[in-house]
Tab-separated table of C-alpha atoms and ligand atoms in Angstrom:
chain	number	residue	atom	x	y	z
A	1	MET	CA	43.156	-42.543	71.449
A	2	THR	CA	39.577	-41.551	72.459
A	3	PHE	CA	36.946	-40.275	70.466
A	4	HIS	CA	37.325	-37.113	72.056
A	5	SER	CA	41.176	-36.767	71.191
A	6	MET	CA	40.699	-38.013	67.583
A	7	TRP	CA	38.273	-35.208	67.113
A	8	ALA	CA	40.131	-32.595	68.799
A	9	GLU	CA	43.261	-33.800	66.273
A	10	LEU	CA	41.040	-33.221	63.391
A	11	LEU	CA	39.235	-30.073	64.325
A	12	PRO	CA	41.698	-27.591	63.108
A	13	ILE	CA	42.562	-29.216	59.717
A	14	GLY	CA	41.124	-26.870	56.911
A	15	ARG	CA	38.966	-24.804	59.204
A	16	SER	CA	38.645	-21.257	58.177
A	17	SER	CA	39.082	-18.884	60.776
A	18	ALA	CA	36.883	-16.234	58.985
A	19	SER	CA	33.714	-18.680	58.588
A	20	GLY	CA	34.381	-21.067	61.488
A	21	GLY	CA	33.657	-23.694	58.458
A	22	TYR	CA	35.890	-26.274	56.806
A	23	ARG	CA	37.440	-26.172	53.317
A	24	ARG	CA	38.961	-29.351	52.822
A	25	PHE	CA	38.638	-29.969	48.969
A	26	ALA	CA	39.979	-32.785	47.257
A	27	TRP	CA	43.699	-32.724	46.680
A	28	THR	CA	44.556	-29.716	48.298
A	29	GLU	CA	46.804	-29.255	51.605
A	30	ALA	CA	43.991	-29.417	53.804
A	31	ASP	CA	42.926	-32.738	52.260
A	32	ALA	CA	46.429	-34.148	52.228
A	33	ASP	CA	46.706	-33.013	56.206
A	34	CYS	CA	43.375	-35.138	56.800
A	35	ARG	CA	45.003	-38.178	54.754
A	36	ALA	CA	48.245	-37.829	56.733
A	37	TRP	CA	45.971	-38.074	59.910
A	38	PHE	CA	44.311	-41.257	58.713
A	39	GLU	CA	47.473	-42.979	57.787
A	40	GLN	CA	48.647	-42.111	61.413
A	41	GLN	CA	45.565	-43.757	62.794
A	42	ALA	CA	45.816	-46.744	60.789
A	43	ARG	CA	49.613	-47.498	61.257
A	44	GLY	CA	49.262	-46.523	65.078
A	45	ARG	CA	46.938	-49.544	65.520
A	46	GLY	CA	48.955	-51.825	63.761
A	47	LEU	CA	46.489	-52.040	60.833
A	48	ALA	CA	47.793	-52.697	57.279
A	49	TYR	CA	47.464	-49.331	55.234
A	50	GLU	CA	46.978	-48.877	51.841
A	51	THR	CA	45.922	-46.265	49.328
A	52	ASP	CA	43.995	-47.753	46.345
A	53	ARG	CA	44.267	-46.694	42.606
A	54	ASN	CA	41.607	-43.922	43.071
A	55	GLY	CA	43.151	-42.373	46.172
A	56	ASN	CA	40.634	-43.897	48.700
A	57	GLN	CA	42.541	-44.824	51.794
A	58	TRP	CA	42.076	-48.279	53.431
A	59	ALA	CA	43.279	-49.735	57.127
A	60	TRP	CA	42.868	-53.462	57.576
A	61	LEU	CA	42.704	-55.832	60.343
A	62	GLY	CA	43.198	-59.331	58.945
A	63	ASP	CA	43.725	-59.954	55.227
A	64	PRO	CA	41.048	-58.808	52.923
A	65	ALA	CA	42.164	-61.061	50.156
A	66	ARG	CA	40.174	-63.644	52.703
A	67	GLY	CA	37.181	-62.146	51.298
A	68	ASP	CA	33.911	-61.478	52.893
A	69	ALA	CA	35.240	-58.159	54.640
A	70	VAL	CA	33.333	-56.223	56.712
A	71	VAL	CA	34.077	-52.506	56.031
A	72	THR	CA	33.084	-49.160	57.681
A	73	GLY	CA	34.393	-45.543	57.163
A	74	SER	CA	33.189	-42.160	55.378
A	75	HIS	CA	35.071	-39.293	54.127
A	76	LEU	CA	37.293	-36.602	55.354
A	77	ASP	CA	36.517	-33.738	52.516
A	78	SER	CA	34.034	-30.990	52.807
A	79	VAL	CA	31.583	-28.774	50.872
A	80	PRO	CA	32.859	-24.892	50.992
A	81	ASP	CA	32.478	-23.987	54.629
A	82	GLY	CA	31.311	-27.137	55.586
A	83	GLY	CA	30.600	-28.498	59.093
A	84	ALA	CA	32.876	-30.690	61.327
A	85	PHE	CA	30.718	-33.774	61.470
A	86	ASP	CA	29.645	-34.731	57.678
A	87	GLY	CA	32.065	-37.311	56.883
A	88	PRO	CA	34.769	-36.997	59.572
A	89	LEU	CA	32.080	-38.488	62.144
A	90	GLY	CA	31.951	-41.886	60.187
A	91	VAL	CA	35.675	-42.063	59.833
A	92	VAL	CA	36.639	-41.150	63.550
A	93	SER	CA	33.794	-43.299	64.749
A	94	ALA	CA	35.356	-46.440	62.750
A	95	PHE	CA	38.614	-46.195	64.562
A	96	ALA	CA	36.947	-45.612	67.905
A	97	ALA	CA	34.722	-48.491	67.344
A	98	LEU	CA	37.520	-50.774	66.467
A	99	ASP	CA	39.319	-49.588	69.710
A	100	GLU	CA	36.124	-50.396	71.480
A	101	LEU	CA	36.063	-53.996	69.949
A	102	ARG	CA	39.715	-54.671	70.964
A	103	ARG	CA	38.808	-53.482	74.702
A	104	ARG	CA	35.749	-55.919	74.548
A	105	GLY	CA	38.091	-58.696	73.500
A	106	ALA	CA	35.918	-59.392	70.447
A	107	ARG	CA	37.397	-62.232	68.158
A	108	PHE	CA	37.299	-61.151	64.547
A	109	THR	CA	36.146	-64.318	61.975
A	110	LYS	CA	36.274	-61.870	59.207
A	111	PRO	CA	38.549	-59.057	57.926
A	112	LEU	CA	37.690	-55.650	59.206
A	113	GLY	CA	38.348	-52.484	56.818
A	114	ILE	CA	38.182	-48.875	57.613
A	115	VAL	CA	38.181	-46.489	54.497
A	116	ASN	CA	38.297	-42.838	54.039
A	117	PHE	CA	36.602	-42.089	50.322
A	118	GLY	CA	38.323	-39.605	48.555
A	119	ASP	CA	36.194	-36.210	47.037
A	120	GLU	CA	32.858	-37.320	48.383
A	121	GLU	CA	31.427	-33.816	48.371
A	122	GLY	CA	32.550	-32.863	44.855
A	123	ALA	CA	33.360	-29.345	46.048
A	124	ARG	CA	36.168	-28.747	43.888
A	125	PHE	CA	35.472	-30.600	40.737
A	126	GLY	CA	31.808	-30.472	40.641
A	127	LEU	CA	31.071	-34.202	40.647
A	128	ALA	CA	30.259	-35.835	44.173
A	129	CYS	CA	31.772	-39.271	45.300
A	130	VAL	CA	34.400	-39.291	42.603
A	131	GLY	CA	36.691	-41.856	44.709
A	132	SER	CA	33.617	-44.275	45.312
A	133	ARG	CA	32.176	-43.851	41.837
A	134	LEU	CA	35.608	-44.561	40.084
A	135	THR	CA	35.890	-47.586	42.310
A	136	ALA	CA	32.604	-48.697	41.655
A	137	GLY	CA	33.047	-48.075	37.971
A	138	ALA	CA	30.339	-45.457	37.754
A	139	LEU	CA	32.746	-42.871	36.683
A	140	THR	CA	34.627	-43.779	33.503
A	141	VAL	CA	38.398	-42.551	33.437
A	142	GLU	CA	37.717	-40.583	30.286
A	143	GLN	CA	34.680	-38.649	32.325
A	144	ALA	CA	37.125	-38.313	35.338
A	145	HIS	CA	39.974	-37.088	33.185
A	146	ARG	CA	37.644	-34.214	31.844
A	147	LEU	CA	36.805	-32.861	35.481
A	148	THR	CA	38.084	-29.255	35.814
A	149	ASP	CA	38.115	-27.000	38.886
A	150	ALA	CA	37.449	-23.331	38.975
A	151	GLU	CA	40.793	-22.242	38.146
A	152	GLY	CA	41.059	-24.871	35.183
A	153	ILE	CA	43.102	-27.469	36.897
A	154	THR	CA	41.957	-30.774	35.775
A	155	LEU	CA	41.601	-34.034	38.238
A	156	PRO	CA	44.674	-35.694	36.544
A	157	GLN	CA	46.604	-32.468	37.158
A	158	ALA	CA	45.600	-32.161	40.892
A	159	MET	CA	46.209	-35.755	41.600
A	160	GLU	CA	49.754	-35.451	40.198
A	161	ALA	CA	50.491	-32.271	42.100
A	162	ALA	CA	49.410	-34.101	45.627
A	163	GLY	CA	51.653	-37.139	44.771
A	164	TYR	CA	49.237	-39.574	42.986
A	165	ASP	CA	49.013	-41.286	39.674
A	166	PRO	CA	46.373	-40.125	37.871
A	167	ASP	CA	47.167	-42.805	35.061
A	168	ALA	CA	46.105	-45.481	37.523
A	169	ILE	CA	42.485	-44.471	38.217
A	170	GLY	CA	39.558	-46.785	37.109
A	171	ALA	CA	37.226	-49.434	38.075
A	172	ASP	CA	38.477	-51.495	40.897
A	173	PRO	CA	36.025	-54.506	40.983
A	174	HIS	CA	38.173	-57.029	42.916
A	175	ARG	CA	38.297	-54.900	45.630
A	176	LEU	CA	34.587	-54.593	46.082
A	177	ASP	CA	34.309	-58.160	45.539
A	178	ARG	CA	36.082	-58.813	48.727
A	179	ILE	CA	33.740	-56.641	50.671
A	180	GLY	CA	30.987	-58.563	52.171
A	181	ALA	CA	29.359	-55.555	53.816
A	182	PHE	CA	29.791	-51.911	53.924
A	183	VAL	CA	28.483	-49.958	56.823
A	184	GLU	CA	28.723	-46.028	56.939
A	185	LEU	CA	28.032	-43.943	60.121
A	186	HIS	CA	27.121	-40.528	59.219
A	187	VAL	CA	25.707	-37.538	61.188
A	188	GLU	CA	22.007	-37.252	60.167
A	189	GLN	CA	21.617	-34.141	57.900
A	190	GLY	CA	17.900	-33.550	58.884
A	191	ARG	CA	15.747	-33.534	62.329
A	192	ALA	CA	13.889	-37.012	62.303
A	193	LEU	CA	15.926	-38.215	64.888
A	194	ASP	CA	15.652	-35.365	67.036
A	195	LEU	CA	11.847	-35.172	66.601
A	196	SER	CA	11.407	-38.995	67.528
A	197	GLY	CA	13.842	-38.647	70.519
A	198	ASP	CA	16.248	-41.123	69.159
A	199	ARG	CA	20.101	-40.876	69.196
A	200	ILE	CA	20.704	-43.527	66.234
A	201	GLY	CA	18.994	-44.387	63.187
A	202	ILE	CA	19.259	-46.745	60.026
A	203	ALA	CA	19.027	-45.599	56.613
A	204	GLY	CA	16.443	-47.027	54.371
A	205	ALA	CA	16.733	-45.184	51.132
A	206	ILE	CA	18.437	-42.203	49.503
A	207	TRP	CA	16.171	-40.298	47.376
A	208	PRO	CA	17.465	-39.890	43.624
A	209	HIS	CA	19.354	-36.571	42.922
A	210	GLY	CA	21.526	-34.963	40.587
A	211	ARG	CA	23.249	-31.509	39.416
A	212	TRP	CA	22.290	-29.619	36.286
A	213	ARG	CA	24.370	-26.670	34.688
A	214	PHE	CA	22.478	-23.979	33.287
A	215	ASP	CA	24.321	-21.422	30.962
A	216	PHE	CA	22.497	-18.381	30.175
A	217	ARG	CA	24.303	-16.432	27.474
A	218	GLY	CA	23.501	-12.747	26.802
A	219	GLU	CA	25.497	-9.966	25.938
A	220	ALA	CA	27.786	-7.882	28.048
A	221	ASN	CA	27.317	-4.179	27.977
A	222	HIS	CA	27.796	-0.751	29.938
A	223	ALA	CA	25.382	-0.689	32.864
A	224	GLY	CA	25.185	3.212	32.774
A	225	THR	CA	24.422	3.860	29.243
A	226	THR	CA	22.743	0.615	27.849
A	227	ARG	CA	19.021	1.263	27.876
A	228	LEU	CA	16.721	-1.434	29.407
A	229	ALA	CA	14.962	-2.226	26.310
A	230	ASP	CA	18.380	-2.582	24.471
A	231	ARG	CA	19.607	-5.379	26.978
A	232	ARG	CA	20.004	-8.983	26.638
A	233	ASP	CA	20.647	-9.623	30.294
A	234	PRO	CA	21.047	-13.167	31.372
A	235	MET	CA	20.772	-12.376	35.042
A	236	LEU	CA	16.896	-11.834	34.527
A	237	SER	CA	16.369	-15.021	33.012
A	238	TYR	CA	18.487	-16.781	35.636
A	239	ALA	CA	16.589	-15.070	38.690
A	240	GLN	CA	13.388	-16.069	37.284
A	241	THR	CA	14.500	-19.556	36.915
A	242	VAL	CA	15.758	-19.727	40.630
A	243	LEU	CA	12.048	-18.771	41.383
A	244	ALA	CA	10.648	-21.350	39.174
A	245	ALA	CA	12.626	-23.972	40.694
A	246	ARG	CA	11.451	-23.345	44.139
A	247	ARG	CA	7.941	-23.318	42.753
A	248	GLU	CA	8.437	-26.677	40.862
A	249	ALA	CA	9.980	-28.374	44.179
A	250	GLU	CA	6.938	-27.104	46.265
A	251	LEU	CA	4.568	-28.280	43.589
A	252	ALA	CA	6.411	-31.833	43.734
A	253	GLY	CA	6.901	-31.927	47.467
A	254	ALA	CA	10.721	-32.162	46.338
A	255	VAL	CA	13.630	-30.080	46.840
A	256	ALA	CA	15.727	-27.677	44.141
A	257	THR	CA	18.574	-25.359	44.993
A	258	PHE	CA	20.808	-23.023	42.728
A	259	GLY	CA	23.636	-22.652	45.529
A	260	LYS	CA	26.210	-21.810	42.999
A	261	ILE	CA	26.607	-19.315	40.511
A	262	ALA	CA	29.413	-17.812	38.046
A	263	VAL	CA	28.982	-14.705	36.443
A	264	GLU	CA	30.952	-12.976	33.516
A	265	PRO	CA	32.425	-10.639	33.413
A	266	ASN	CA	31.402	-10.298	36.997
A	267	GLY	CA	31.714	-6.487	37.201
A	268	VAL	CA	29.336	-4.328	39.227
A	269	ASN	CA	28.932	-1.676	36.099
A	270	ALA	CA	28.482	-4.485	33.413
A	271	VAL	CA	25.425	-6.178	32.216
A	272	PRO	CA	26.594	-9.676	32.105
A	273	SER	CA	27.200	-11.921	29.284
A	274	LEU	CA	26.927	-15.409	30.958
A	275	VAL	CA	25.460	-16.465	34.463
A	276	ARG	CA	25.841	-20.101	34.821
A	277	GLY	CA	23.732	-21.606	37.799
A	278	TRP	CA	24.180	-25.037	39.156
A	279	LEU	CA	20.807	-26.651	40.100
A	280	ASP	CA	21.022	-29.332	42.727
A	281	SER	CA	17.534	-31.259	42.798
A	282	ARG	CA	16.217	-34.265	44.706
A	283	ALA	CA	12.871	-36.021	45.382
A	284	ALA	CA	11.477	-39.230	46.942
A	285	ASP	CA	11.066	-40.697	43.644
A	286	GLN	CA	12.228	-40.218	39.973
A	287	GLU	CA	8.959	-39.155	38.647
A	288	SER	CA	8.803	-36.226	40.891
A	289	LEU	CA	12.273	-35.384	40.137
A	290	ASP	CA	11.542	-35.569	36.319
A	291	ALA	CA	8.822	-33.095	36.846
A	292	VAL	CA	10.687	-30.736	38.880
A	293	VAL	CA	13.719	-30.722	36.376
A	294	GLY	CA	11.717	-30.889	33.450
A	295	GLY	CA	9.353	-27.807	34.833
A	296	VAL	CA	12.796	-25.839	35.423
A	297	LYS	CA	14.285	-26.258	32.201
A	298	LYS	CA	11.138	-25.275	30.346
A	299	ALA	CA	10.578	-22.313	32.312
A	300	ALA	CA	14.441	-21.200	31.879
A	301	ARG	CA	13.754	-21.835	28.190
A	302	GLU	CA	10.826	-19.419	27.932
A	303	TYR	CA	12.612	-16.721	30.319
A	304	ALA	CA	15.784	-17.013	28.282
A	305	ALA	CA	13.483	-16.421	24.865
A	306	ALA	CA	11.781	-13.396	26.483
A	307	HIS	CA	15.090	-11.810	27.348
A	308	GLY	CA	16.971	-12.622	24.029
A	309	VAL	CA	19.252	-15.149	26.024
A	310	ASP	CA	20.511	-18.050	24.939
A	311	LEU	CA	20.230	-21.295	27.272
A	312	ASP	CA	22.060	-24.400	27.504
A	313	VAL	CA	21.488	-26.896	29.996
A	314	GLU	CA	23.742	-29.753	30.868
A	315	ARG	CA	23.401	-32.606	33.762
A	316	GLU	CA	26.500	-32.909	35.332
A	317	SER	CA	25.784	-35.861	37.655
A	318	PHE	CA	22.825	-38.132	38.527
A	319	THR	CA	22.185	-40.814	41.171
A	320	PRO	CA	19.264	-42.954	40.928
A	321	VAL	CA	17.296	-43.942	43.797
A	322	VAL	CA	19.257	-46.025	46.330
A	323	GLU	CA	17.140	-48.761	48.804
A	324	PHE	CA	19.727	-49.919	51.198
A	325	ASP	CA	20.200	-53.549	51.157
A	326	HIS	CA	17.182	-55.121	53.327
A	327	ALA	CA	18.551	-58.051	54.910
A	328	LEU	CA	21.631	-56.051	56.040
A	329	ARG	CA	19.330	-53.422	57.389
A	330	ASP	CA	17.176	-55.596	59.299
A	331	GLU	CA	20.067	-57.468	60.563
A	332	LEU	CA	21.624	-54.102	62.089
A	333	ALA	CA	18.055	-53.015	63.465
A	334	ARG	CA	18.204	-56.622	65.283
A	335	ILE	CA	21.713	-56.415	66.351
A	336	LEU	CA	21.152	-52.886	67.799
A	337	ALA	CA	17.924	-54.019	69.495
A	338	THR	CA	19.491	-57.113	71.468
A	339	GLY	CA	19.657	-56.435	75.143
A	340	THR	CA	17.957	-53.276	75.102
A	341	ASP	CA	14.433	-51.907	74.380
A	342	LEU	CA	15.733	-49.325	71.683
A	343	THR	CA	13.998	-49.357	68.742
A	344	VAL	CA	15.920	-47.902	65.721
A	345	PRO	CA	14.069	-45.904	63.469
A	346	VAL	CA	14.728	-46.218	59.506
A	347	LEU	CA	15.160	-43.025	57.877
A	348	GLY	CA	15.110	-41.871	54.271
A	349	THR	CA	17.328	-39.439	53.161
A	350	GLY	CA	18.098	-36.829	50.468
A	351	ALA	CA	21.882	-36.531	51.044
A	352	GLY	CA	24.283	-38.520	48.844
A	353	HIS	CA	26.653	-40.892	50.371
A	354	ASP	CA	29.442	-43.222	49.278
A	355	ALA	CA	27.167	-46.010	50.602
A	356	GLY	CA	24.829	-45.176	48.212
A	357	ILE	CA	27.555	-45.668	45.287
A	358	LEU	CA	28.669	-48.750	46.682
A	359	SER	CA	25.150	-50.294	47.210
A	360	GLY	CA	25.019	-51.238	43.783
A	361	ARG	CA	27.888	-53.595	44.344
A	362	VAL	CA	28.025	-54.471	47.835
A	363	PRO	CA	25.533	-55.085	50.581
A	364	THR	CA	25.369	-51.609	52.350
A	365	ALA	CA	23.856	-49.893	55.393
A	366	MET	CA	23.870	-46.511	57.286
A	367	LEU	CA	23.838	-45.451	60.636
A	368	PHE	CA	22.833	-42.067	61.420
A	369	VAL	CA	23.539	-40.110	64.831
A	370	ARG	CA	21.082	-37.213	65.567
A	371	ASN	CA	21.688	-33.730	64.867
A	372	PRO	CA	19.582	-31.487	67.052
A	373	THR	CA	19.284	-28.814	64.359
A	374	GLY	CA	19.474	-30.867	61.316
A	375	VAL	CA	21.609	-28.189	59.866
A	376	SER	CA	24.318	-29.642	57.577
A	377	HIS	CA	26.958	-28.271	55.094
A	378	SER	CA	27.190	-25.360	57.136
A	379	PRO	CA	29.568	-24.306	60.441
A	380	ALA	CA	26.648	-24.627	62.607
A	381	GLU	CA	26.147	-28.456	61.778
A	382	PHE	CA	26.516	-30.309	65.317
A	383	ALA	CA	26.180	-33.708	67.154
A	384	ALA	CA	26.473	-33.854	70.970
A	385	GLU	CA	29.475	-35.849	72.256
A	386	ASP	CA	27.574	-38.218	74.104
A	387	ASP	CA	25.260	-38.789	70.952
A	388	CYS	CA	28.646	-39.305	69.056
A	389	VAL	CA	29.610	-41.868	71.633
A	390	ALA	CA	26.461	-43.750	71.570
A	391	GLY	CA	27.050	-43.801	67.738
A	392	VAL	CA	30.586	-45.346	68.413
A	393	THR	CA	28.876	-48.009	70.501
A	394	ALA	CA	26.187	-48.674	67.804
A	395	LEU	CA	28.806	-49.296	65.061
A	396	ALA	CA	31.032	-51.281	67.459
A	397	ASP	CA	27.983	-53.639	68.146
A	398	ALA	CA	27.174	-53.733	64.500
A	399	LEU	CA	30.661	-54.551	63.511
A	400	GLU	CA	30.906	-57.263	66.310
A	401	GLY	CA	27.554	-58.866	65.194
A	402	LEU	CA	28.921	-58.719	61.289
A	403	ALA	CA	32.422	-59.566	61.740
A	404	CYS	CA	33.034	-61.634	65.067
A	405	THR	CA	32.082	-64.867	66.621
B	1	GLV	C1	26.716	-34.791	49.630
B	1	GLV	O1	26.506	-34.525	51.004
B	1	GLV	C2	25.305	-34.350	49.100
B	1	GLV	O2	24.130	-35.118	49.182
B	1	GLV	O3	25.424	-33.453	48.175
B	2	MN	MN1	27.909	-33.785	52.435
B	3	MN	MN1	28.763	-37.041	54.002
């Protein structure tokens, strides 16, 4: 199968005809269809297929028990109304790179793995990278069992309904011990490559980032009959906090976003009793991130007090700065530059990835493919097919350099 035909097979799965975006959420039907596609690709190539205890899918060429395996892949789930490339580009490119290496007649001296990590985006249960976090021991079984979606369905219930055993989940150190290098290819989620005129980049670092839940609790009341002076309206303090987040991010040269909100009772003609907003904030360093989040919390407390509203803030997830393995990064840069006059820029990113989670346990690197508009987490996300094919070649070169004689 060519890159093009694999891409075409995945395109309709989980796509909303209303928005044109993808809704491939963990343990849903769309997710199951993506997983079935992965298994079919693995078996069709004669690879050994397995699902691990955390629901991540693996396809092996050679026996991983030999150790020092080279693994590539990404994820197939999406954010709400996400683009086609974030995640799937890395998985499709992995299979296409293996096909390319077979065409080249490459002789593998190490086991090669292709992986689809489950629930990378955290769109359903609120926590990103659940599959890789569990495997790396960065999320405990107890924490995972408490994850609940907007309908009140817990992660174990959702896994069970999808035919997986939630009692099996947990850290999988032996699996990670067998991996010598992990390389994730990903669409770039910014415009650095477009601006520099390069098709491919290598990741340097991932900014520290996290998610914080802000609960503003006031008093539900009639929107027509309650005097303004008598209201305890949490929407006001929430709205002021959104503006404070923007201000703090600007001051620190960071980013801060309230992109998700839940309102109770959520009636047009009712003053809300609860406004729950989720802050996503990221910065180049920990100090700046602390300054942003500390500043937003302080402002939120002041605004809540001014409106007679109670405030509760909970950190739901956090990933410290990730500095990718320098030796592997330099090795990839050397491999990609061999025989060409190509220089491959090293880019930092504010986006989270399974590669970032694994990097604490395994030498890890990332390749980025140019995205001409930089748009991501939106149906407008895009990479040109010739850039995607250049990404496959770069990944094949990288895997050949790492896993073949
Ligand atoms: C995942 O894509 C994230 O950065 O939130
Ligand atoms: Mn993403
Ligand atoms: Mn991604």
